[in-house]
GROMACS .gro file of C-alpha atoms in nm:
model
  318
    1MET     CA    1   9.317   6.971  -2.165
    2LYS     CA    2   9.226   7.313  -2.027
    3LYS     CA    3   8.894   7.248  -2.134
    4GLU     CA    4   8.892   6.893  -1.938
    5GLU     CA    5   8.967   7.151  -1.600
    6SER     CA    6   8.734   7.352  -1.695
    7ASP     CA    7   8.400   7.077  -1.788
    8LEU     CA    8   8.538   7.005  -1.435
    9LYS     CA    9   8.465   7.325  -1.250
   10ILE     CA   10   8.166   7.389  -1.391
   11MET     CA   11   8.069   6.998  -1.244
   12GLU     CA   12   8.129   7.004  -0.873
   13GLU     CA   13   7.933   7.393  -0.910
   14MET     CA   14   7.659   7.271  -1.051
   15GLU     CA   15   7.732   6.954  -0.806
   16ARG     CA   16   7.797   7.204  -0.492
   17LYS     CA   17   7.494   7.436  -0.571
   18GLU     CA   18   7.263   7.070  -0.622
   19LEU     CA   19   7.420   7.007  -0.265
   20GLN     CA   20   7.310   7.354  -0.118
   21ASP     CA   21   7.015   7.328  -0.143
   22ARG     CA   22   6.979   6.888   0.003
   23TYR     CA   23   6.823   6.936   0.353
   24ILE     CA   24   6.915   6.675   0.619
   25ARG     CA   25   6.683   6.464   0.635
   26PHE     CA   26   6.440   6.501   1.000
   27ASP     CA   27   6.588   6.148   1.209
   28TRP     CA   28   6.896   6.238   1.180
   29ALA     CA   29   6.938   6.542   1.237
   30ILE     CA   30   6.740   6.441   1.535
   31LYS     CA   31   6.978   6.154   1.605
   32ARG     CA   32   7.266   6.366   1.580
   33LEU     CA   33   7.118   6.759   1.553
   34LEU     CA   34   6.877   6.880   1.718
   35ARG     CA   35   6.963   6.730   2.059
   36GLN     CA   36   7.294   7.005   2.112
   37LYS     CA   37   7.111   7.302   2.242
   38ALA     CA   38   7.203   7.623   1.989
   39ASN     CA   39   6.945   7.370   1.762
   40PHE     CA   40   6.683   7.448   1.971
   41ASP     CA   41   6.457   7.677   1.788
   42VAL     CA   42   6.473   7.414   1.492
   43LEU     CA   43   6.257   7.142   1.734
   44ASP     CA   44   6.090   7.508   1.885
   45GLY     CA   45   5.968   7.629   1.537
   46PHE     CA   46   5.846   7.213   1.452
   47LEU     CA   47   5.698   7.209   1.753
   48THR     CA   48   5.534   7.536   1.795
   49VAL     CA   49   5.315   7.407   1.407
   50MET     CA   50   5.278   7.062   1.602
   51LEU     CA   51   5.072   7.229   1.870
   52ASN     CA   52   4.953   7.512   1.816
   53GLU     CA   53   5.108   7.717   2.067
   54GLU     CA   54   5.462   7.844   2.121
   55ILE     CA   55   5.660   7.600   2.226
   56LYS     CA   56   6.057   7.637   2.427
   57ILE     CA   57   6.268   7.390   2.484
   58VAL     CA   58   6.434   7.454   2.780
   59GLU     CA   59   6.651   7.011   2.781
   60ILE     CA   60   6.624   6.707   2.586
   61LEU     CA   61   6.574   6.460   2.869
   62GLU     CA   62   6.762   6.103   2.904
   63SER     CA   63   6.605   5.814   2.872
   64GLU     CA   64   6.635   5.448   2.673
   65GLY     CA   65   6.469   5.538   2.354
   66ASN     CA   66   6.784   5.855   2.271
   67GLN     CA   67   7.036   5.625   2.316
   68GLU     CA   68   7.224   5.482   2.021
   69ARG     CA   69   7.126   5.096   1.925
   70ALA     CA   70   7.222   4.899   1.690
   71ASP     CA   71   6.828   4.852   1.486
   72ASP     CA   72   6.780   5.187   1.535
   73LYS     CA   73   6.965   5.316   1.189
   74PHE     CA   74   6.621   5.211   1.045
   75ASN     CA   75   6.431   5.191   1.333
   76ARG     CA   76   6.271   5.410   1.601
   77VAL     CA   77   6.456   5.769   1.640
   78ASP     CA   78   6.265   5.935   1.934
   79ILE     CA   79   6.363   6.270   2.188
   80LYS     CA   80   6.290   6.371   2.435
   81ALA     CA   81   6.264   6.649   2.577
   82LEU     CA   82   6.103   6.923   2.900
   83ASN     CA   83   5.935   7.286   2.761
   84SER     CA   84   5.956   7.595   2.907
   85LYS     CA   85   5.594   7.488   3.161
   86GLY     CA   86   5.729   7.156   3.270
   87GLU     CA   87   5.586   6.952   3.014
   88ILE     CA   88   5.758   6.652   2.903
   89ILE     CA   89   5.707   6.615   2.522
   90ILE     CA   90   5.881   6.322   2.303
   91VAL     CA   91   5.939   6.361   1.932
   92GLU     CA   92   5.922   5.945   1.820
   93ILE     CA   93   6.012   5.883   1.439
   94GLN     CA   94   5.918   5.509   1.270
   95ASN     CA   95   6.094   5.404   0.896
   96THR     CA   96   5.952   5.087   0.891
   97ARG     CA   97   5.613   4.941   1.058
   98GLU     CA   98   5.541   4.805   1.343
   99ILE     CA   99   5.282   4.539   1.450
  100ASN     CA  100   5.270   4.691   1.847
  101TYR     CA  101   5.315   5.062   1.748
  102LEU     CA  102   5.014   5.288   1.936
  103GLU     CA  103   5.103   4.966   2.303
  104ARG     CA  104   5.460   5.097   2.234
  105ILE     CA  105   5.374   5.483   2.226
  106LEU     CA  106   5.163   5.416   2.549
  107TYR     CA  107   5.403   5.246   2.695
  108GLY     CA  108   5.633   5.539   2.573
  109VAL     CA  109   5.415   5.771   2.736
  110ALA     CA  110   5.296   5.566   3.047
  111LYS     CA  111   5.748   5.608   3.158
  112ALA     CA  112   5.783   5.944   3.056
  113ILE     CA  113   5.568   5.965   3.309
  114THR     CA  114   5.633   5.764   3.566
  115GLU     CA  115   6.001   5.840   3.543
  116HIS     CA  116   5.939   6.164   3.641
  117ILE     CA  117   5.719   6.155   3.957
  118SER     CA  118   5.934   5.958   4.268
  119LEU     CA  119   5.841   5.726   4.476
  120GLY     CA  120   5.585   5.915   4.754
  121GLU     CA  121   5.597   6.201   4.543
  122ASP     CA  122   5.197   6.462   4.555
  123TYR     CA  123   4.980   6.351   4.212
  124ASP     CA  124   5.004   6.685   4.159
  125LYS     CA  125   5.359   6.684   4.033
  126ILE     CA  126   5.324   6.498   3.731
  127LYS     CA  127   5.406   6.619   3.394
  128LYS     CA  128   5.182   6.673   3.120
  129VAL     CA  129   5.336   6.460   2.797
  130TYR     CA  130   5.238   6.447   2.431
  131SER     CA  131   5.333   6.212   2.190
  132ILE     CA  132   5.470   6.318   1.877
  133SER     CA  133   5.506   6.042   1.574
  134VAL     CA  134   5.583   6.110   1.272
  135LEU     CA  135   5.521   5.762   1.068
  136TYR     CA  136   5.677   5.688   0.722
  137PHE     CA  137   5.430   5.348   0.704
  138ASP     CA  138   5.047   5.312   0.653
  139ILE     CA  139   4.953   5.278   1.066
  140GLY     CA  140   4.578   5.262   1.006
  141ILE     CA  141   4.242   5.382   0.788
  142GLY     CA  142   4.271   5.725   0.738
  143THR     CA  143   4.142   5.991   0.529
  144ASP     CA  144   4.343   6.285   0.679
  145TYR     CA  145   4.761   6.325   0.769
  146ILE     CA  146   4.790   6.409   1.079
  147TYR     CA  147   4.529   6.264   1.381
  148HIS     CA  148   4.503   6.377   1.794
  149GLY     CA  149   4.458   6.219   2.070
  150GLN     CA  150   4.439   6.297   2.381
  151ASN     CA  151   4.196   6.135   2.684
  152HIS     CA  152   3.822   6.241   2.783
  153PHE     CA  153   3.521   6.136   2.997
  154VAL     CA  154   3.178   6.184   2.815
  155GLY     CA  155   2.848   6.036   2.878
  156VAL     CA  156   2.747   5.692   2.787
  157HIS     CA  157   2.332   5.777   2.767
  158THR     CA  158   2.372   6.187   2.726
  159GLY     CA  159   2.668   6.242   2.488
  160ASP     CA  160   2.803   6.560   2.636
  161GLN     CA  161   3.199   6.519   2.775
  162LEU     CA  162   3.242   6.623   3.187
  163ARG     CA  163   3.313   6.990   3.240
  164VAL     CA  164   3.492   7.084   3.530
  165ASN     CA  165   3.342   7.431   3.745
  166GLU     CA  166   3.513   7.646   3.885
  167ARG     CA  167   3.383   7.655   4.260
  168GLU     CA  168   3.474   7.182   4.165
  169ARG     CA  169   3.802   7.301   4.064
  170ASN     CA  170   3.940   7.502   4.367
  171VAL     CA  171   3.799   7.228   4.606
  172LEU     CA  172   3.799   6.880   4.380
  173VAL     CA  173   4.091   6.894   4.091
  174SER     CA  174   4.401   7.136   4.083
  175ARG     CA  175   4.359   7.072   3.655
  176LEU     CA  176   4.155   7.049   3.481
  177PRO     CA  177   4.192   6.661   3.282
  178ALA     CA  178   4.328   6.878   2.870
  179GLU     CA  179   4.524   6.998   3.149
  180ILE     CA  180   4.717   6.636   3.268
  181PHE     CA  181   4.570   6.372   3.039
  182PRO     CA  182   4.877   6.245   2.774
  183GLU     CA  183   4.790   6.411   2.383
  184TYR     CA  184   4.935   6.175   2.084
  185ILE     CA  185   4.904   6.321   1.762
  186LEU     CA  186   5.104   6.062   1.426
  187ILE     CA  187   5.206   6.248   1.096
  188ARG     CA  188   5.156   6.002   0.890
  189VAL     CA  189   5.403   6.146   0.622
  190ASN     CA  190   5.298   5.888   0.310
  191GLU     CA  191   4.987   6.025   0.317
  192PHE     CA  192   5.054   6.419   0.228
  193ASP     CA  193   4.963   6.475  -0.085
  194LYS     CA  194   4.853   6.836  -0.080
  195VAL     CA  195   4.982   7.201  -0.226
  196ALA     CA  196   5.197   7.286   0.093
  197LEU     CA  197   5.000   7.617   0.187
  198THR     CA  198   5.006   7.637   0.557
  199PRO     CA  199   5.361   7.614   0.773
  200LEU     CA  200   5.203   7.288   0.865
  201ASP     CA  201   5.229   7.224   0.485
  202GLU     CA  202   5.512   7.331   0.490
  203TRP     CA  203   5.670   7.103   0.783
  204MET     CA  204   5.469   6.797   0.636
  205GLU     CA  205   5.637   6.856   0.270
  206TYR     CA  206   6.040   6.928   0.506
  207LEU     CA  207   5.947   6.563   0.623
  208LYS     CA  208   5.807   6.449   0.302
  209ASP     CA  209   6.089   6.492   0.069
  210GLY     CA  210   6.271   6.764   0.254
  211THR     CA  211   6.142   7.050   0.024
  212ILE     CA  212   6.204   7.412   0.227
  213ARG     CA  213   6.092   7.692  -0.005
  214PRO     CA  214   6.476   7.918  -0.017
  215ASP     CA  215   6.177   8.218   0.105
  216THR     CA  216   6.046   8.015   0.377
  217THR     CA  217   5.901   8.230   0.653
  218VAL     CA  218   5.783   7.873   0.902
  219PRO     CA  219   5.891   7.867   1.279
  220GLY     CA  220   6.170   7.583   1.266
  221LEU     CA  221   6.199   7.537   0.889
  222LYS     CA  222   6.334   7.945   0.862
  223GLU     CA  223   6.603   7.790   1.083
  224ALA     CA  224   6.700   7.482   0.943
  225ARG     CA  225   6.752   7.552   0.636
  226GLU     CA  226   7.112   7.742   0.814
  227LYS     CA  227   7.131   7.415   1.002
  228LEU     CA  228   7.047   7.105   0.802
  229LYS     CA  229   7.211   7.143   0.489
  230PHE     CA  230   7.353   6.809   0.339
  231TYR     CA  231   7.618   7.094   0.213
  232SER     CA  232   7.767   7.136   0.579
  233MET     CA  233   7.855   6.777   0.660
  234SER     CA  234   8.234   6.675   0.580
  235PRO     CA  235   8.253   6.456   0.402
  236GLY     CA  236   8.303   6.134   0.670
  237GLU     CA  237   7.989   6.220   0.778
  238ARG     CA  238   7.791   6.287   0.490
  239LEU     CA  239   7.908   5.930   0.441
  240VAL     CA  240   7.747   5.793   0.709
  241TYR     CA  241   7.431   5.935   0.636
  242ILE     CA  242   7.370   5.783   0.321
  243ARG     CA  243   7.570   5.457   0.437
  244HIS     CA  244   7.227   5.524   0.681
  245LEU     CA  245   6.925   5.631   0.391
  246GLU     CA  246   7.102   5.302   0.273
  247ASP     CA  247   6.996   5.175   0.527
  248ILE     CA  248   6.669   5.229   0.547
  249ASN     CA  249   6.551   5.128   0.223
  250ILE     CA  250   6.729   4.799   0.173
  251GLN     CA  251   6.552   4.720   0.505
  252ASN     CA  252   6.221   4.897   0.378
  253ASN     CA  253   6.277   4.706   0.062
  254ALA     CA  254   6.280   4.385   0.230
  255ILE     CA  255   5.917   4.382   0.411
  256TYR     CA  256   5.832   4.481   0.049
  257THR     CA  257   5.994   4.198  -0.060
  258SER     CA  258   5.769   3.981   0.192
  259LYS     CA  259   5.490   4.118   0.171
  260LEU     CA  260   5.486   3.985  -0.265
  261GLU     CA  261   5.640   3.668  -0.148
  262GLY     CA  262   5.356   3.647   0.066
  263ILE     CA  263   5.149   3.685  -0.228
  264ALA     CA  264   5.332   3.494  -0.459
  265GLU     CA  265   5.280   3.191  -0.167
  266GLY     CA  266   4.906   3.318  -0.192
  267LYS     CA  267   4.874   3.216  -0.547
  268ALA     CA  268   5.006   2.911  -0.500
  269GLU     CA  269   4.825   2.795  -0.253
  270GLY     CA  270   4.525   2.847  -0.507
  271LEU     CA  271   4.657   2.701  -0.764
  272ALA     CA  272   4.751   2.430  -0.546
  273GLU     CA  273   4.394   2.405  -0.476
  274GLY     CA  274   4.216   2.377  -0.783
  275ILE     CA  275   4.434   2.070  -0.917
  276ALA     CA  276   4.359   1.924  -0.589
  277GLU     CA  277   4.005   1.965  -0.723
  278GLY     CA  278   4.024   1.879  -1.050
  279GLU     CA  279   4.159   1.540  -0.959
  280ALA     CA  280   3.841   1.483  -0.770
  281LYS     CA  281   3.607   1.595  -1.053
  282GLY     CA  282   3.805   1.493  -1.355
  283PHE     CA  283   4.086   1.652  -1.525
  284ALA     CA  284   3.902   1.921  -1.795
  285GLU     CA  285   3.671   2.027  -1.462
  286GLY     CA  286   3.996   2.043  -1.245
  287MET     CA  287   4.164   2.235  -1.542
  288ARG     CA  288   3.874   2.518  -1.559
  289GLN     CA  289   3.864   2.524  -1.156
  290VAL     CA  290   4.239   2.670  -1.182
  291ALA     CA  291   4.183   2.842  -1.449
  292VAL     CA  292   3.905   3.071  -1.266
  293ARG     CA  293   4.146   3.089  -0.953
  294MET     CA  294   4.430   3.232  -1.110
  295LYS     CA  295   4.238   3.470  -1.272
  296GLU     CA  296   4.049   3.597  -0.911
  297THR     CA  297   4.417   3.570  -0.857
  298GLY     CA  298   4.536   3.855  -1.102
  299VAL     CA  299   4.754   3.639  -1.289
  300ASP     CA  300   4.777   3.761  -1.692
  301MET     CA  301   4.583   3.544  -2.000
  302VAL     CA  302   4.882   3.419  -2.115
  303THR     CA  303   4.994   3.210  -1.859
  304ILE     CA  304   4.676   3.080  -1.761
  305ALA     CA  305   4.604   2.934  -2.090
  306LYS     CA  306   5.054   2.792  -2.073
  307CYS     CA  307   4.901   2.613  -1.732
  308THR     CA  308   4.536   2.405  -1.756
  309GLY     CA  309   4.597   2.411  -2.213
  310LEU     CA  310   4.213   2.579  -2.183
  311SER     CA  311   4.174   2.850  -2.463
  312GLU     CA  312   4.190   3.207  -2.477
  313GLU     CA  313   3.837   3.187  -2.486
  314THR     CA  314   3.715   2.962  -2.251
  315ILE     CA  315   3.864   3.125  -1.991
  316ARG     CA  316   3.733   3.471  -2.044
  317SER     CA  317   3.369   3.299  -2.014
  318LEU     CA  318   3.450   3.147  -1.712
   0.00000   0.00000   0.00000
């Protein structure tokens, strides 16, 4: 009995040590923890690294996106904050695919601008907005894992960028385009596959697999090591958190299954087309066409032979 008790204690100690090095996902932290002022330093650090300038959040702003919704367990999680310069920063995490995602972040930025200027106020009250999207799905083709975009005025014929000189700035405009127009940062988490050498890389490591180095000095991550520990949650909180992760996996599996079903349907359509052609040109030629289509869609040799009656040698020659 004593040995069993000893083994149980050893297992519990091993589990405790393992859990101590496990950290809460960033989307859950944004939803439940980083809205609290005591934890702003984690968000400050993340934004400082992403925007390459020191950022201090002074308050979390209310908006539709901050509210709990039935579908946010596996879809969008976002936070809208005001920094010490009076600029609005939207941080959004998207766990699953969305066809019109770019349109939605544009709408979110426009809405944030109009929410924070009253009707009749001067346009100089408009706040600059930063939109940072942490994406766990592919959004186009590119070789980088972070993309940055902003409005620029470029000469149609010369290709130069319009700059405002001091005289024009004092008389005609009070702020430069870079001080007014929104900036968009798209973070493609799944595309990160580097060895972490920079603060940005270390943040990408955490976003992708929850890793935080014990000796990290990266802004936000050293605070996250203390405030985002899985082990620090109560058993009830852990259960809710684990269900959140399961919901994400279920949703992603459903999307992947739909994709496979679409591929299978395409293969079936190809087979049907081949059979139809065979009826018109003769059974033998039809089976050859079927075999060609099946090969093109990646069906294995044995299956093709069984379906068409053709020999493997004939199939290889097609």
